[in-house]
Amino acid sequence: MIIISIHCFPHELSGYKRIVQKLNKCILKVNNPENFLIHSSLNINSKLVDWKNQTNEQQQKYCELYENISIGSTIKCENHIVNNFRFLGCNEHRRQTIKNATQSDTIIFLDCDLHFNEDILKYHEQSVERISKFIDYFIITPNIVRLWDTTWDCIVHPSFLQNELNMYKDINPTEISNKNYGNVTLSPNIRFKWGGGWFNAISARLLKFTNIPNSFVGYGPDDTFVMQCCRLMRKKNIRVQQYTLNNMIVCEDQNIDHSLVSLKQNTPNFRKESNKHFNEELDVFSKKL
């Protein structure tokens, strides 16, 4: 099973709708559509979501919209509306996805602001089928455009390596992600580097082994943590490999509309708080090896 894991807040529902509609096109190109599952959550936690200008009826409409979008998925969809004070973001959702998965599954974490090519599921399916025959711990990562520093260049598409840093701020994500860049190939990556919700296909066996620590509440730095775990695993001669899905580019949309409902202004800096536990959690993991 390939599980597509999506967490969204009410202000991200337009992105969620766009993604489900795009996935409906993607699934037409795969060999085994019954082997895909969407695990999604709408997070309406009132500790985070600013409902002050919304009536109960208006809040209910967001929930109905989410359910209708999920019902419109041609991929089997397990959708959940969550109003739990302890459910603070994508880390809680992703931990649940990992818990529910079996060892043989593959997990794709997908952010609501991501743009991608409608062929990407087909190539992920082919790549997972090929790689899982000879390696248990793997990550398959699409290309990206140039970001904020050169550490990302190992997965940047060659067409964008000569661009200035921070070019991602001024791109047309739909145009770039939909363009045909040539034959799609798979190659080992020179280092472990990926973004958490950027359509990476990761073996559930790997994610169950590393997990996302409970001390990482809300969001961040789950991707960096798993990368560091992979480096430690390799030092212990545990076979783990990241691959690049060449010529499949994903892009973030920098223009999310927060005008209707948004997160509260005093929402904690979850990444900063989680980072305080990073080294401790990495030490705990290293002792497992």
PDB file of C-alpha atoms in Angstrom:
ATOM      1  CA  MET A   1       0.000   0.000   0.000  1.00  0.00           C
ATOM      2  CA  ILE A   2       1.172   3.536  -0.807  1.00  0.00           C
ATOM      3  CA  ILE A   3      -0.336   5.894   1.777  1.00  0.00           C
ATOM      4  CA  ILE A   4      -0.651   9.599   0.918  1.00  0.00           C
ATOM      5  CA  SER A   5      -0.742  11.456   4.235  1.00  0.00           C
ATOM      6  CA  ILE A   6      -2.263  14.966   4.237  1.00  0.00           C
ATOM      7  CA  HIS A   7      -2.835  17.279   7.211  1.00  0.00           C
ATOM      8  CA  CYS A   8      -4.707  20.535   6.694  1.00  0.00           C
ATOM      9  CA  PHE A   9      -6.121  23.482   8.600  1.00  0.00           C
ATOM     10  CA  PRO A  10      -9.337  25.248   7.474  1.00  0.00           C
ATOM     11  CA  HIS A  11      -7.396  27.966   5.626  1.00  0.00           C
ATOM     12  CA  GLU A  12      -5.705  25.222   3.548  1.00  0.00           C
ATOM     13  CA  LEU A  13      -8.906  23.648   2.230  1.00  0.00           C
ATOM     14  CA  SER A  14      -8.585  25.244  -1.217  1.00  0.00           C
ATOM     15  CA  GLY A  15      -5.145  23.655  -1.476  1.00  0.00           C
ATOM     16  CA  TYR A  16      -6.521  20.340  -0.252  1.00  0.00           C
ATOM     17  CA  LYS A  17      -9.241  20.497  -2.905  1.00  0.00           C
ATOM     18  CA  ARG A  18      -6.693  21.244  -5.642  1.00  0.00           C
ATOM     19  CA  ILE A  19      -4.501  18.353  -4.493  1.00  0.00           C
ATOM     20  CA  VAL A  20      -7.338  15.814  -4.361  1.00  0.00           C
ATOM     21  CA  GLN A  21      -8.464  16.857  -7.835  1.00  0.00           C
ATOM     22  CA  LYS A  22      -4.892  16.488  -9.126  1.00  0.00           C
ATOM     23  CA  LEU A  23      -4.514  13.095  -7.460  1.00  0.00           C
ATOM     24  CA  ASN A  24      -7.722  12.024  -9.200  1.00  0.00           C
ATOM     25  CA  LYS A  25      -5.845  12.573 -12.473  1.00  0.00           C
ATOM     26  CA  CYS A  26      -2.662  10.936 -11.174  1.00  0.00           C
ATOM     27  CA  ILE A  27      -4.413   7.720 -10.184  1.00  0.00           C
ATOM     28  CA  LEU A  28      -5.637   7.166 -13.757  1.00  0.00           C
ATOM     29  CA  LYS A  29      -2.035   6.506 -14.819  1.00  0.00           C
ATOM     30  CA  VAL A  30      -0.967   3.960 -12.197  1.00  0.00           C
ATOM     31  CA  ASN A  31      -1.046   0.200 -12.669  1.00  0.00           C
ATOM     32  CA  ASN A  32      -2.720  -0.671  -9.365  1.00  0.00           C
ATOM     33  CA  PRO A  33      -5.011   2.155  -8.150  1.00  0.00           C
ATOM     34  CA  GLU A  34      -6.385  -0.093  -5.393  1.00  0.00           C
ATOM     35  CA  ASN A  35      -2.909  -0.011  -3.837  1.00  0.00           C
ATOM     36  CA  PHE A  36      -3.230   3.680  -2.905  1.00  0.00           C
ATOM     37  CA  LEU A  37      -4.842   5.276   0.144  1.00  0.00           C
ATOM     38  CA  ILE A  38      -5.248   8.887   1.286  1.00  0.00           C
ATOM     39  CA  HIS A  39      -5.044   9.399   5.054  1.00  0.00           C
ATOM     40  CA  SER A  40      -6.142  12.983   5.710  1.00  0.00           C
ATOM     41  CA  SER A  41      -7.040  15.125   8.721  1.00  0.00           C
ATOM     42  CA  LEU A  42      -8.773  18.486   9.000  1.00  0.00           C
ATOM     43  CA  ASN A  43      -7.420  20.130  12.142  1.00  0.00           C
ATOM     44  CA  ILE A  44     -10.031  22.448  13.716  1.00  0.00           C
ATOM     45  CA  ASN A  45      -8.325  22.667  17.119  1.00  0.00           C
ATOM     46  CA  SER A  46      -9.627  25.895  18.660  1.00  0.00           C
ATOM     47  CA  LYS A  47      -6.312  26.377  20.483  1.00  0.00           C
ATOM     48  CA  LEU A  48      -4.799  27.087  17.080  1.00  0.00           C
ATOM     49  CA  VAL A  49      -7.550  28.090  14.645  1.00  0.00           C
ATOM     50  CA  ASP A  50      -8.889  31.628  14.996  1.00  0.00           C
ATOM     51  CA  TRP A  51     -12.640  31.075  14.977  1.00  0.00           C
ATOM     52  CA  LYS A  52     -13.519  34.414  16.613  1.00  0.00           C
ATOM     53  CA  ASN A  53     -15.220  35.863  13.525  1.00  0.00           C
ATOM     54  CA  GLN A  54     -16.917  32.605  12.554  1.00  0.00           C
ATOM     55  CA  THR A  55     -20.337  31.384  13.705  1.00  0.00           C
ATOM     56  CA  ASN A  56     -20.912  27.728  14.522  1.00  0.00           C
ATOM     57  CA  GLU A  57     -22.721  27.387  11.207  1.00  0.00           C
ATOM     58  CA  GLN A  58     -19.741  28.831   9.342  1.00  0.00           C
ATOM     59  CA  GLN A  59     -17.385  26.465  11.163  1.00  0.00           C
ATOM     60  CA  GLN A  60     -19.601  23.559  10.161  1.00  0.00           C
ATOM     61  CA  LYS A  61     -19.392  24.619   6.516  1.00  0.00           C
ATOM     62  CA  TYR A  62     -15.609  24.167   6.592  1.00  0.00           C
ATOM     63  CA  CYS A  63     -16.106  20.656   7.909  1.00  0.00           C
ATOM     64  CA  GLU A  64     -18.711  19.901   5.243  1.00  0.00           C
ATOM     65  CA  LEU A  65     -16.416  21.266   2.532  1.00  0.00           C
ATOM     66  CA  TYR A  66     -13.589  19.024   3.745  1.00  0.00           C
ATOM     67  CA  GLU A  67     -15.839  15.967   3.793  1.00  0.00           C
ATOM     68  CA  ASN A  68     -17.194  16.717   0.313  1.00  0.00           C
ATOM     69  CA  ILE A  69     -13.660  17.092  -1.067  1.00  0.00           C
ATOM     70  CA  SER A  70     -12.659  13.783   0.500  1.00  0.00           C
ATOM     71  CA  ILE A  71     -15.778  12.068  -0.842  1.00  0.00           C
ATOM     72  CA  GLY A  72     -14.787  13.366  -4.296  1.00  0.00           C
ATOM     73  CA  SER A  73     -11.503  11.451  -4.157  1.00  0.00           C
ATOM     74  CA  THR A  74     -11.274   8.520  -6.561  1.00  0.00           C
ATOM     75  CA  ILE A  75      -8.492   7.178  -4.349  1.00  0.00           C
ATOM     76  CA  LYS A  76      -9.801   5.487  -1.211  1.00  0.00           C
ATOM     77  CA  CYS A  77      -9.758   8.204   1.448  1.00  0.00           C
ATOM     78  CA  GLU A  78      -9.753   7.886   5.227  1.00  0.00           C
ATOM     79  CA  ASN A  79     -10.689  11.396   6.333  1.00  0.00           C
ATOM     80  CA  HIS A  80     -10.808  12.676   9.909  1.00  0.00           C
ATOM     81  CA  ILE A  81     -12.028  15.941  11.436  1.00  0.00           C
ATOM     82  CA  VAL A  82      -9.974  16.464  14.575  1.00  0.00           C
ATOM     83  CA  ASN A  83     -10.841  18.873  17.398  1.00  0.00           C
ATOM     84  CA  ASN A  84      -8.391  17.699  20.026  1.00  0.00           C
ATOM     85  CA  PHE A  85      -6.280  20.142  22.056  1.00  0.00           C
ATOM     86  CA  ARG A  86      -3.337  17.737  21.820  1.00  0.00           C
ATOM     87  CA  PHE A  87      -3.541  17.525  18.026  1.00  0.00           C
ATOM     88  CA  LEU A  88      -1.350  20.512  17.227  1.00  0.00           C
ATOM     89  CA  GLY A  89      -0.232  19.996  13.660  1.00  0.00           C
ATOM     90  CA  CYS A  90       1.164  17.745  10.972  1.00  0.00           C
ATOM     91  CA  ASN A  91       3.513  15.889  13.347  1.00  0.00           C
ATOM     92  CA  GLU A  92       0.577  14.444  15.277  1.00  0.00           C
ATOM     93  CA  HIS A  93      -1.100  13.482  12.007  1.00  0.00           C
ATOM     94  CA  ARG A  94       2.073  11.947  10.574  1.00  0.00           C
ATOM     95  CA  ARG A  95       2.733   9.924  13.725  1.00  0.00           C
ATOM     96  CA  GLN A  96      -0.762   8.472  13.360  1.00  0.00           C
ATOM     97  CA  THR A  97      -0.092   7.610   9.710  1.00  0.00           C
ATOM     98  CA  ILE A  98       3.128   5.838  10.685  1.00  0.00           C
ATOM     99  CA  LYS A  99       1.375   3.959  13.496  1.00  0.00           C
ATOM    100  CA  ASN A 100      -1.423   2.758  11.207  1.00  0.00           C
ATOM    101  CA  ALA A 101       0.897   1.677   8.387  1.00  0.00           C
ATOM    102  CA  THR A 102       2.245  -1.825   7.997  1.00  0.00           C
ATOM    103  CA  GLN A 103       5.957  -2.566   7.591  1.00  0.00           C
ATOM    104  CA  SER A 104       5.508  -3.204   3.870  1.00  0.00           C
ATOM    105  CA  ASP A 105       3.734   0.107   3.163  1.00  0.00           C
ATOM    106  CA  THR A 106       5.213   3.248   1.642  1.00  0.00           C
ATOM    107  CA  ILE A 107       4.250   6.679   3.005  1.00  0.00           C
ATOM    108  CA  ILE A 108       4.040   9.959   1.103  1.00  0.00           C
ATOM    109  CA  PHE A 109       3.669  13.073   3.274  1.00  0.00           C
ATOM    110  CA  LEU A 110       1.992  15.765   1.168  1.00  0.00           C
ATOM    111  CA  ASP A 111       1.574  19.439   2.063  1.00  0.00           C
ATOM    112  CA  CYS A 112      -1.494  21.352   0.866  1.00  0.00           C
ATOM    113  CA  ASP A 113       0.611  24.035  -0.821  1.00  0.00           C
ATOM    114  CA  LEU A 114       2.528  21.643  -3.081  1.00  0.00           C
ATOM    115  CA  HIS A 115       2.253  21.539  -6.870  1.00  0.00           C
ATOM    116  CA  PHE A 116       3.205  18.368  -8.722  1.00  0.00           C
ATOM    117  CA  ASN A 117       3.023  16.631 -12.072  1.00  0.00           C
ATOM    118  CA  GLU A 118       0.130  14.254 -12.722  1.00  0.00           C
ATOM    119  CA  ASP A 119       2.640  11.532 -13.724  1.00  0.00           C
ATOM    120  CA  ILE A 120       4.354  11.507 -10.323  1.00  0.00           C
ATOM    121  CA  LEU A 121       2.245   8.742  -8.750  1.00  0.00           C
ATOM    122  CA  LYS A 122       2.941   6.482 -11.718  1.00  0.00           C
ATOM    123  CA  TYR A 123       6.686   6.913 -11.329  1.00  0.00           C
ATOM    124  CA  HIS A 124       6.565   6.562  -7.559  1.00  0.00           C
ATOM    125  CA  GLU A 125       4.624   3.314  -7.980  1.00  0.00           C
ATOM    126  CA  GLN A 126       7.192   1.968 -10.444  1.00  0.00           C
ATOM    127  CA  SER A 127      10.123   3.092  -8.287  1.00  0.00           C
ATOM    128  CA  VAL A 128       8.749   1.631  -5.061  1.00  0.00           C
ATOM    129  CA  GLU A 129       8.044  -1.694  -6.759  1.00  0.00           C
ATOM    130  CA  ARG A 130      11.605  -1.813  -8.067  1.00  0.00           C
ATOM    131  CA  ILE A 131      13.493  -0.597  -4.995  1.00  0.00           C
ATOM    132  CA  SER A 132      11.537  -2.432  -2.300  1.00  0.00           C
ATOM    133  CA  LYS A 133      12.705  -5.752  -3.773  1.00  0.00           C
ATOM    134  CA  PHE A 134      16.284  -5.189  -2.605  1.00  0.00           C
ATOM    135  CA  ILE A 135      16.242  -2.565   0.160  1.00  0.00           C
ATOM    136  CA  ASP A 136      14.034  -2.075   3.243  1.00  0.00           C
ATOM    137  CA  TYR A 137      14.930   1.492   4.162  1.00  0.00           C
ATOM    138  CA  PHE A 138      14.515   3.977   1.315  1.00  0.00           C
ATOM    139  CA  ILE A 139      13.427   7.497   0.383  1.00  0.00           C
ATOM    140  CA  ILE A 140      12.439   8.525  -3.151  1.00  0.00           C
ATOM    141  CA  THR A 141      12.586  12.282  -3.671  1.00  0.00           C
ATOM    142  CA  PRO A 142      11.399  14.420  -6.616  1.00  0.00           C
ATOM    143  CA  ASN A 143      13.452  17.305  -7.966  1.00  0.00           C
ATOM    144  CA  ILE A 144      12.916  20.858  -6.742  1.00  0.00           C
ATOM    145  CA  VAL A 145      13.862  24.378  -7.825  1.00  0.00           C
ATOM    146  CA  ARG A 146      16.625  26.316  -6.112  1.00  0.00           C
ATOM    147  CA  LEU A 147      15.827  27.251  -2.509  1.00  0.00           C
ATOM    148  CA  TRP A 148      17.482  29.370   0.185  1.00  0.00           C
ATOM    149  CA  ASP A 149      20.897  27.698   0.460  1.00  0.00           C
ATOM    150  CA  THR A 150      23.179  25.369  -1.487  1.00  0.00           C
ATOM    151  CA  THR A 151      22.611  22.322   0.741  1.00  0.00           C
ATOM    152  CA  TRP A 152      19.459  21.679  -1.305  1.00  0.00           C
ATOM    153  CA  ASP A 153      21.297  21.645  -4.626  1.00  0.00           C
ATOM    154  CA  CYS A 154      21.708  17.849  -4.488  1.00  0.00           C
ATOM    155  CA  ILE A 155      18.005  17.495  -5.401  1.00  0.00           C
ATOM    156  CA  VAL A 156      17.609  20.676  -7.479  1.00  0.00           C
ATOM    157  CA  HIS A 157      16.803  19.989 -11.121  1.00  0.00           C
ATOM    158  CA  PRO A 158      19.762  20.838 -13.407  1.00  0.00           C
ATOM    159  CA  SER A 159      17.626  23.414 -15.239  1.00  0.00           C
ATOM    160  CA  PHE A 160      17.628  25.570 -12.102  1.00  0.00           C
ATOM    161  CA  LEU A 161      21.112  25.069 -10.658  1.00  0.00           C
ATOM    162  CA  GLN A 162      22.380  28.253 -12.308  1.00  0.00           C
ATOM    163  CA  ASN A 163      19.562  30.368 -10.868  1.00  0.00           C
ATOM    164  CA  GLU A 164      20.050  32.625  -7.885  1.00  0.00           C
ATOM    165  CA  LEU A 165      19.254  31.349  -4.410  1.00  0.00           C
ATOM    166  CA  ASN A 166      15.703  32.116  -3.251  1.00  0.00           C
ATOM    167  CA  MET A 167      14.316  31.855  -6.783  1.00  0.00           C
ATOM    168  CA  TYR A 168      11.499  29.715  -5.330  1.00  0.00           C
ATOM    169  CA  LYS A 169       9.835  32.908  -4.064  1.00  0.00           C
ATOM    170  CA  ASP A 170       9.089  34.187  -7.578  1.00  0.00           C
ATOM    171  CA  ILE A 171       8.078  31.165  -9.623  1.00  0.00           C
ATOM    172  CA  ASN A 172       4.901  29.905 -11.208  1.00  0.00           C
ATOM    173  CA  PRO A 173       4.618  26.545  -9.392  1.00  0.00           C
ATOM    174  CA  THR A 174       1.910  25.188 -11.702  1.00  0.00           C
ATOM    175  CA  GLU A 175       3.900  25.912 -14.844  1.00  0.00           C
ATOM    176  CA  ILE A 176       7.170  24.487 -13.504  1.00  0.00           C
ATOM    177  CA  SER A 177       5.694  21.316 -12.005  1.00  0.00           C
ATOM    178  CA  ASN A 178       3.656  20.500 -15.117  1.00  0.00           C
ATOM    179  CA  LYS A 179       6.484  20.965 -17.638  1.00  0.00           C
ATOM    180  CA  ASN A 180       8.005  17.930 -19.350  1.00  0.00           C
ATOM    181  CA  TYR A 181      11.745  17.844 -18.560  1.00  0.00           C
ATOM    182  CA  GLY A 182      12.502  14.588 -20.377  1.00  0.00           C
ATOM    183  CA  ASN A 183      12.671  10.930 -19.450  1.00  0.00           C
ATOM    184  CA  VAL A 184      12.065  10.222 -15.775  1.00  0.00           C
ATOM    185  CA  THR A 185      14.912   8.249 -14.232  1.00  0.00           C
ATOM    186  CA  LEU A 186      15.893   7.093 -10.768  1.00  0.00           C
ATOM    187  CA  SER A 187      19.368   7.565  -9.301  1.00  0.00           C
ATOM    188  CA  PRO A 188      20.954   7.274  -5.834  1.00  0.00           C
ATOM    189  CA  ASN A 189      21.282  10.630  -4.124  1.00  0.00           C
ATOM    190  CA  ILE A 190      24.662  11.745  -2.823  1.00  0.00           C
ATOM    191  CA  ARG A 191      23.265  12.772   0.551  1.00  0.00           C
ATOM    192  CA  PHE A 192      20.126  12.616   2.673  1.00  0.00           C
ATOM    193  CA  LYS A 193      18.108  15.732   1.927  1.00  0.00           C
ATOM    194  CA  TRP A 194      14.372  16.251   1.478  1.00  0.00           C
ATOM    195  CA  GLY A 195      11.469  18.409   2.630  1.00  0.00           C
ATOM    196  CA  GLY A 196       8.854  16.826   4.888  1.00  0.00           C
ATOM    197  CA  GLY A 197       5.687  17.280   2.785  1.00  0.00           C
ATOM    198  CA  TRP A 198       7.209  17.412  -0.685  1.00  0.00           C
ATOM    199  CA  PHE A 199       5.828  14.182  -2.162  1.00  0.00           C
ATOM    200  CA  ASN A 200       8.662  11.949  -1.006  1.00  0.00           C
ATOM    201  CA  ALA A 201       7.921   8.217  -0.988  1.00  0.00           C
ATOM    202  CA  ILE A 202       9.430   6.781   2.214  1.00  0.00           C
ATOM    203  CA  SER A 203       9.358   3.161   3.317  1.00  0.00           C
ATOM    204  CA  ALA A 204       7.107   2.729   6.331  1.00  0.00           C
ATOM    205  CA  ARG A 205       9.719   0.339   7.716  1.00  0.00           C
ATOM    206  CA  LEU A 206      12.152   3.278   7.905  1.00  0.00           C
ATOM    207  CA  LEU A 207       9.610   5.672   9.445  1.00  0.00           C
ATOM    208  CA  LYS A 208       8.530   3.068  12.001  1.00  0.00           C
ATOM    209  CA  PHE A 209      12.191   2.585  12.942  1.00  0.00           C
ATOM    210  CA  THR A 210      12.986   6.302  13.338  1.00  0.00           C
ATOM    211  CA  ASN A 211       9.439   7.488  14.146  1.00  0.00           C
ATOM    212  CA  ILE A 212       8.715  11.176  14.782  1.00  0.00           C
ATOM    213  CA  PRO A 213       9.453  11.802  18.480  1.00  0.00           C
ATOM    214  CA  ASN A 214       6.477  12.719  20.662  1.00  0.00           C
ATOM    215  CA  SER A 215       8.439  15.736  21.876  1.00  0.00           C
ATOM    216  CA  PHE A 216       8.129  17.186  18.353  1.00  0.00           C
ATOM    217  CA  VAL A 217       4.689  18.763  18.718  1.00  0.00           C
ATOM    218  CA  GLY A 218       2.897  20.628  15.956  1.00  0.00           C
ATOM    219  CA  TYR A 219       5.443  20.743  13.161  1.00  0.00           C
ATOM    220  CA  GLY A 220       9.202  20.520  12.545  1.00  0.00           C
ATOM    221  CA  PRO A 221      11.876  19.210  12.503  1.00  0.00           C
ATOM    222  CA  ASP A 222      10.633  15.729  11.556  1.00  0.00           C
ATOM    223  CA  ASP A 223      12.337  15.638   8.155  1.00  0.00           C
ATOM    224  CA  THR A 224      15.720  16.747   9.531  1.00  0.00           C
ATOM    225  CA  PHE A 225      15.431  14.211  12.334  1.00  0.00           C
ATOM    226  CA  VAL A 226      14.825  11.296   9.954  1.00  0.00           C
ATOM    227  CA  MET A 227      17.727  12.495   7.769  1.00  0.00           C
ATOM    228  CA  GLN A 228      20.068  12.473  10.765  1.00  0.00           C
ATOM    229  CA  CYS A 229      18.795   9.042  11.777  1.00  0.00           C
ATOM    230  CA  CYS A 230      19.600   7.785   8.284  1.00  0.00           C
ATOM    231  CA  ARG A 231      23.160   9.084   8.603  1.00  0.00           C
ATOM    232  CA  LEU A 232      23.557   7.304  11.925  1.00  0.00           C
ATOM    233  CA  MET A 233      22.126   4.109  10.456  1.00  0.00           C
ATOM    234  CA  ARG A 234      24.598   4.204   7.605  1.00  0.00           C
ATOM    235  CA  LYS A 235      27.494   4.631  10.037  1.00  0.00           C
ATOM    236  CA  LYS A 236      26.342   1.397  11.662  1.00  0.00           C
ATOM    237  CA  ASN A 237      26.329  -0.299   8.240  1.00  0.00           C
ATOM    238  CA  ILE A 238      22.538  -0.425   8.099  1.00  0.00           C
ATOM    239  CA  ARG A 239      21.578  -0.132   4.455  1.00  0.00           C
ATOM    240  CA  VAL A 240      19.508   2.964   3.835  1.00  0.00           C
ATOM    241  CA  GLN A 241      19.376   4.953   0.618  1.00  0.00           C
ATOM    242  CA  GLN A 242      17.745   8.054  -0.801  1.00  0.00           C
ATOM    243  CA  TYR A 243      16.965   8.136  -4.517  1.00  0.00           C
ATOM    244  CA  THR A 244      16.137  11.079  -6.755  1.00  0.00           C
ATOM    245  CA  LEU A 245      13.197  10.889  -9.137  1.00  0.00           C
ATOM    246  CA  ASN A 246      14.845  12.901 -11.902  1.00  0.00           C
ATOM    247  CA  ASN A 247      12.704  15.199 -14.087  1.00  0.00           C
ATOM    248  CA  MET A 248       9.701  15.149 -11.726  1.00  0.00           C
ATOM    249  CA  ILE A 249       9.667  18.599 -10.100  1.00  0.00           C
ATOM    250  CA  VAL A 250       7.546  19.662  -7.140  1.00  0.00           C
ATOM    251  CA  CYS A 251       7.068  23.294  -6.050  1.00  0.00           C
ATOM    252  CA  GLU A 252       5.537  25.066  -3.083  1.00  0.00           C
ATOM    253  CA  ASP A 253       2.882  27.733  -3.613  1.00  0.00           C
ATOM    254  CA  GLN A 254       3.930  30.895  -1.784  1.00  0.00           C
ATOM    255  CA  ASN A 255       0.472  32.520  -1.978  1.00  0.00           C
ATOM    256  CA  ILE A 256      -1.885  30.804   0.462  1.00  0.00           C
ATOM    257  CA  ASP A 257      -5.105  32.739   1.189  1.00  0.00           C
ATOM    258  CA  HIS A 258      -5.616  33.280   4.938  1.00  0.00           C
ATOM    259  CA  SER A 259      -8.398  35.849   4.519  1.00  0.00           C
ATOM    260  CA  LEU A 260     -11.332  33.683   5.615  1.00  0.00           C
ATOM    261  CA  VAL A 261      -9.977  31.856   8.633  1.00  0.00           C
ATOM    262  CA  SER A 262      -6.403  31.587   9.864  1.00  0.00           C
ATOM    263  CA  LEU A 263      -4.291  30.435  12.782  1.00  0.00           C
ATOM    264  CA  LYS A 264      -4.181  32.553  15.915  1.00  0.00           C
ATOM    265  CA  GLN A 265      -1.459  35.168  16.099  1.00  0.00           C
ATOM    266  CA  ASN A 266      -0.150  33.826  19.410  1.00  0.00           C
ATOM    267  CA  THR A 267       0.333  30.271  18.131  1.00  0.00           C
ATOM    268  CA  PRO A 268       3.509  28.832  19.704  1.00  0.00           C
ATOM    269  CA  ASN A 269       6.664  28.464  17.622  1.00  0.00           C
ATOM    270  CA  PHE A 270       6.462  24.682  17.459  1.00  0.00           C
ATOM    271  CA  ARG A 271       9.648  24.320  15.436  1.00  0.00           C
ATOM    272  CA  LYS A 272      11.657  26.270  17.992  1.00  0.00           C
ATOM    273  CA  GLU A 273      10.244  24.212  20.860  1.00  0.00           C
ATOM    274  CA  SER A 274      10.825  20.923  19.048  1.00  0.00           C
ATOM    275  CA  ASN A 275      14.403  21.884  18.244  1.00  0.00           C
ATOM    276  CA  LYS A 276      15.115  22.021  21.972  1.00  0.00           C
ATOM    277  CA  HIS A 277      14.593  18.251  22.099  1.00  0.00           C
ATOM    278  CA  PHE A 278      16.384  17.417  18.854  1.00  0.00           C
ATOM    279  CA  ASN A 279      19.791  16.334  20.153  1.00  0.00           C
ATOM    280  CA  GLU A 280      18.260  14.428  23.038  1.00  0.00           C
ATOM    281  CA  GLU A 281      15.944  12.509  20.711  1.00  0.00           C
ATOM    282  CA  LEU A 282      18.777  11.796  18.294  1.00  0.00           C
ATOM    283  CA  ASP A 283      20.831  10.401  21.169  1.00  0.00           C
ATOM    284  CA  VAL A 284      17.912   8.148  22.139  1.00  0.00           C
ATOM    285  CA  PHE A 285      17.731   6.852  18.578  1.00  0.00           C
ATOM    286  CA  SER A 286      21.489   6.273  18.317  1.00  0.00           C
ATOM    287  CA  LYS A 287      21.322   4.005  21.352  1.00  0.00           C
ATOM    288  CA  LYS A 288      18.869   1.773  19.470  1.00  0.00           C
ATOM    289  CA  LEU A 289      21.477   1.008  16.801  1.00  0.00           C
TER     290      LEU A 289
END
